[in-house]
Amino acid sequence: MKEKFTTQTEALFNYNLRRIAAELDVQQSAIADAFEVSRPAINKYFAGNRFPAPANIDRLADFLNINISDFFKTPEELKSKSEIGEVRTLGDISDIE
């Protein structure tokens, strides 16, 4: 059976993406709509089957209104919901292609 993650970095990204999205109550479909991609494409990030390019990690952080480093913190280091910003609206994202 193929390993989902090839590095600890990828595993931390996947864990934190799912956790932050859940804490902010952001659905995968909202991210897919904002990025103008299919929901299955975003689902690959959430399922750990694909690791995004650095530019897409930056865009995800902007969309979720978090620091990029939040994606790579250990569970103990991850900030609580009260410290994570509100999700930005589409109008706040100027670099979506």
JSON list of C-alpha atoms in Angstrom, two decimals:
[
{"chain": "A", "resi": 1, "resn": "MET", "atom": "CA", "xyz": [0.00, 0.00, 0.00]},
{"chain": "A", "resi": 2, "resn": "LYS", "atom": "CA", "xyz": [1.33, 3.43, -0.97]},
{"chain": "A", "resi": 3, "resn": "GLU", "atom": "CA", "xyz": [2.09, 5.89, 1.80]},
{"chain": "A", "resi": 4, "resn": "LYS", "atom": "CA", "xyz": [-0.07, 9.01, 1.66]},
{"chain": "A", "resi": 5, "resn": "PHE", "atom": "CA", "xyz": [2.67, 11.30, 2.93]},
{"chain": "A", "resi": 6, "resn": "THR", "atom": "CA", "xyz": [6.28, 11.37, 1.88]},
{"chain": "A", "resi": 7, "resn": "THR", "atom": "CA", "xyz": [7.46, 13.82, 4.51]},
{"chain": "A", "resi": 8, "resn": "GLN", "atom": "CA", "xyz": [6.55, 15.05, 7.95]},
{"chain": "A", "resi": 9, "resn": "THR", "atom": "CA", "xyz": [6.04, 18.48, 6.37]},
{"chain": "A", "resi": 10, "resn": "GLU", "atom": "CA", "xyz": [3.32, 17.13, 4.10]},
{"chain": "A", "resi": 11, "resn": "ALA", "atom": "CA", "xyz": [1.66, 15.32, 7.00]},
{"chain": "A", "resi": 12, "resn": "LEU", "atom": "CA", "xyz": [1.66, 18.48, 9.14]},
{"chain": "A", "resi": 13, "resn": "PHE", "atom": "CA", "xyz": [0.24, 20.52, 6.27]},
{"chain": "A", "resi": 14, "resn": "ASN", "atom": "CA", "xyz": [-2.58, 18.03, 5.76]},
{"chain": "A", "resi": 15, "resn": "TYR", "atom": "CA", "xyz": [-3.38, 17.80, 9.47]},
{"chain": "A", "resi": 16, "resn": "ASN", "atom": "CA", "xyz": [-3.38, 21.56, 9.95]},
{"chain": "A", "resi": 17, "resn": "LEU", "atom": "CA", "xyz": [-5.34, 22.32, 6.78]},
{"chain": "A", "resi": 18, "resn": "ARG", "atom": "CA", "xyz": [-8.12, 20.00, 7.93]},
{"chain": "A", "resi": 19, "resn": "ARG", "atom": "CA", "xyz": [-8.04, 21.30, 11.49]},
{"chain": "A", "resi": 20, "resn": "ILE", "atom": "CA", "xyz": [-7.97, 25.00, 10.59]},
{"chain": "A", "resi": 21, "resn": "ALA", "atom": "CA", "xyz": [-10.73, 24.61, 8.02]},
{"chain": "A", "resi": 22, "resn": "ALA", "atom": "CA", "xyz": [-12.87, 22.79, 10.58]},
{"chain": "A", "resi": 23, "resn": "GLU", "atom": "CA", "xyz": [-12.18, 25.40, 13.28]},
{"chain": "A", "resi": 24, "resn": "LEU", "atom": "CA", "xyz": [-13.14, 28.19, 10.88]},
{"chain": "A", "resi": 25, "resn": "ASP", "atom": "CA", "xyz": [-16.08, 26.18, 9.51]},
{"chain": "A", "resi": 26, "resn": "VAL", "atom": "CA", "xyz": [-14.75, 26.49, 5.95]},
{"chain": "A", "resi": 27, "resn": "GLN", "atom": "CA", "xyz": [-16.04, 23.89, 3.53]},
{"chain": "A", "resi": 28, "resn": "GLN", "atom": "CA", "xyz": [-13.88, 22.43, 0.77]},
{"chain": "A", "resi": 29, "resn": "SER", "atom": "CA", "xyz": [-16.43, 23.68, -1.73]},
{"chain": "A", "resi": 30, "resn": "ALA", "atom": "CA", "xyz": [-15.88, 27.29, -0.56]},
{"chain": "A", "resi": 31, "resn": "ILE", "atom": "CA", "xyz": [-12.14, 26.93, -1.14]},
{"chain": "A", "resi": 32, "resn": "ALA", "atom": "CA", "xyz": [-12.73, 25.31, -4.53]},
{"chain": "A", "resi": 33, "resn": "ASP", "atom": "CA", "xyz": [-15.09, 28.13, -5.54]},
{"chain": "A", "resi": 34, "resn": "ALA", "atom": "CA", "xyz": [-12.65, 30.82, -4.40]},
{"chain": "A", "resi": 35, "resn": "PHE", "atom": "CA", "xyz": [-9.80, 29.20, -6.31]},
{"chain": "A", "resi": 36, "resn": "GLU", "atom": "CA", "xyz": [-12.00, 28.37, -9.30]},
{"chain": "A", "resi": 37, "resn": "VAL", "atom": "CA", "xyz": [-11.02, 24.72, -9.26]},
{"chain": "A", "resi": 38, "resn": "SER", "atom": "CA", "xyz": [-13.02, 21.55, -8.80]},
{"chain": "A", "resi": 39, "resn": "ARG", "atom": "CA", "xyz": [-13.89, 20.27, -5.35]},
{"chain": "A", "resi": 40, "resn": "PRO", "atom": "CA", "xyz": [-12.05, 16.98, -6.07]},
{"chain": "A", "resi": 41, "resn": "ALA", "atom": "CA", "xyz": [-8.88, 19.00, -6.70]},
{"chain": "A", "resi": 42, "resn": "ILE", "atom": "CA", "xyz": [-9.14, 20.63, -3.25]},
{"chain": "A", "resi": 43, "resn": "ASN", "atom": "CA", "xyz": [-10.15, 17.28, -1.74]},
{"chain": "A", "resi": 44, "resn": "LYS", "atom": "CA", "xyz": [-6.74, 15.90, -2.73]},
{"chain": "A", "resi": 45, "resn": "TYR", "atom": "CA", "xyz": [-5.11, 18.43, -0.38]},
{"chain": "A", "resi": 46, "resn": "PHE", "atom": "CA", "xyz": [-7.50, 17.51, 2.45]},
{"chain": "A", "resi": 47, "resn": "ALA", "atom": "CA", "xyz": [-7.06, 13.77, 1.86]},
{"chain": "A", "resi": 48, "resn": "GLY", "atom": "CA", "xyz": [-3.28, 14.00, 1.78]},
{"chain": "A", "resi": 49, "resn": "ASN", "atom": "CA", "xyz": [-3.07, 12.72, -1.78]},
{"chain": "A", "resi": 50, "resn": "ARG", "atom": "CA", "xyz": [-1.47, 15.87, -3.14]},
{"chain": "A", "resi": 51, "resn": "PHE", "atom": "CA", "xyz": [0.75, 18.59, -1.72]},
{"chain": "A", "resi": 52, "resn": "PRO", "atom": "CA", "xyz": [0.11, 22.09, -3.08]},
{"chain": "A", "resi": 53, "resn": "ALA", "atom": "CA", "xyz": [2.69, 24.21, -4.83]},
{"chain": "A", "resi": 54, "resn": "PRO", "atom": "CA", "xyz": [4.21, 26.96, -2.67]},
{"chain": "A", "resi": 55, "resn": "ALA", "atom": "CA", "xyz": [2.13, 29.64, -4.41]},
{"chain": "A", "resi": 56, "resn": "ASN", "atom": "CA", "xyz": [-1.05, 27.74, -3.60]},
{"chain": "A", "resi": 57, "resn": "ILE", "atom": "CA", "xyz": [-0.03, 27.35, 0.04]},
{"chain": "A", "resi": 58, "resn": "ASP", "atom": "CA", "xyz": [0.38, 31.12, 0.16]},
{"chain": "A", "resi": 59, "resn": "ARG", "atom": "CA", "xyz": [-3.05, 31.63, -1.44]},
{"chain": "A", "resi": 60, "resn": "LEU", "atom": "CA", "xyz": [-4.67, 29.19, 1.00]},
{"chain": "A", "resi": 61, "resn": "ALA", "atom": "CA", "xyz": [-3.11, 31.02, 3.94]},
{"chain": "A", "resi": 62, "resn": "ASP", "atom": "CA", "xyz": [-4.39, 34.34, 2.58]},
{"chain": "A", "resi": 63, "resn": "PHE", "atom": "CA", "xyz": [-7.87, 32.91, 2.05]},
{"chain": "A", "resi": 64, "resn": "LEU", "atom": "CA", "xyz": [-7.99, 31.47, 5.58]},
{"chain": "A", "resi": 65, "resn": "ASN", "atom": "CA", "xyz": [-6.41, 34.64, 6.96]},
{"chain": "A", "resi": 66, "resn": "ILE", "atom": "CA", "xyz": [-3.63, 32.75, 8.74]},
{"chain": "A", "resi": 67, "resn": "ASN", "atom": "CA", "xyz": [0.15, 32.72, 8.64]},
{"chain": "A", "resi": 68, "resn": "ILE", "atom": "CA", "xyz": [1.74, 30.18, 6.32]},
{"chain": "A", "resi": 69, "resn": "SER", "atom": "CA", "xyz": [3.62, 28.81, 9.32]},
{"chain": "A", "resi": 70, "resn": "ASP", "atom": "CA", "xyz": [0.30, 27.70, 10.86]},
{"chain": "A", "resi": 71, "resn": "PHE", "atom": "CA", "xyz": [0.14, 24.95, 8.24]},
{"chain": "A", "resi": 72, "resn": "PHE", "atom": "CA", "xyz": [3.41, 23.46, 9.49]},
{"chain": "A", "resi": 73, "resn": "LYS", "atom": "CA", "xyz": [3.03, 23.60, 13.26]},
{"chain": "A", "resi": 74, "resn": "THR", "atom": "CA", "xyz": [2.80, 20.49, 15.34]},
{"chain": "A", "resi": 75, "resn": "PRO", "atom": "CA", "xyz": [-0.59, 19.90, 16.97]},
{"chain": "A", "resi": 76, "resn": "GLU", "atom": "CA", "xyz": [0.78, 21.31, 20.21]},
{"chain": "A", "resi": 77, "resn": "GLU", "atom": "CA", "xyz": [1.90, 24.51, 18.49]},
{"chain": "A", "resi": 78, "resn": "LEU", "atom": "CA", "xyz": [-1.26, 25.13, 16.46]},
{"chain": "A", "resi": 79, "resn": "LYS", "atom": "CA", "xyz": [-3.10, 28.20, 17.54]},
{"chain": "A", "resi": 80, "resn": "SER", "atom": "CA", "xyz": [-6.60, 27.94, 18.92]},
{"chain": "A", "resi": 81, "resn": "LYS", "atom": "CA", "xyz": [-9.63, 29.14, 17.01]},
{"chain": "A", "resi": 82, "resn": "SER", "atom": "CA", "xyz": [-9.74, 32.35, 19.01]},
{"chain": "A", "resi": 83, "resn": "GLU", "atom": "CA", "xyz": [-6.34, 33.29, 17.64]},
{"chain": "A", "resi": 84, "resn": "ILE", "atom": "CA", "xyz": [-7.08, 32.34, 14.03]},
{"chain": "A", "resi": 85, "resn": "GLY", "atom": "CA", "xyz": [-8.52, 35.14, 11.91]},
{"chain": "A", "resi": 86, "resn": "GLU", "atom": "CA", "xyz": [-11.83, 35.14, 10.13]},
{"chain": "A", "resi": 87, "resn": "VAL", "atom": "CA", "xyz": [-11.99, 33.73, 6.63]},
{"chain": "A", "resi": 88, "resn": "ARG", "atom": "CA", "xyz": [-11.61, 36.41, 4.01]},
{"chain": "A", "resi": 89, "resn": "THR", "atom": "CA", "xyz": [-14.33, 37.02, 1.48]},
{"chain": "A", "resi": 90, "resn": "LEU", "atom": "CA", "xyz": [-13.71, 36.69, -2.23]},
{"chain": "A", "resi": 91, "resn": "GLY", "atom": "CA", "xyz": [-13.48, 40.45, -2.48]},
{"chain": "A", "resi": 92, "resn": "ASP", "atom": "CA", "xyz": [-10.43, 40.38, -0.22]},
{"chain": "A", "resi": 93, "resn": "ILE", "atom": "CA", "xyz": [-8.51, 38.02, -2.48]},
{"chain": "A", "resi": 94, "resn": "SER", "atom": "CA", "xyz": [-6.94, 39.92, -5.33]},
{"chain": "A", "resi": 95, "resn": "ASP", "atom": "CA", "xyz": [-4.64, 37.27, -6.75]},
{"chain": "A", "resi": 96, "resn": "ILE", "atom": "CA", "xyz": [-7.08, 34.48, -7.59]},
{"chain": "A", "resi": 97, "resn": "GLU", "atom": "CA", "xyz": [-6.56, 33.52, -11.18]}
]
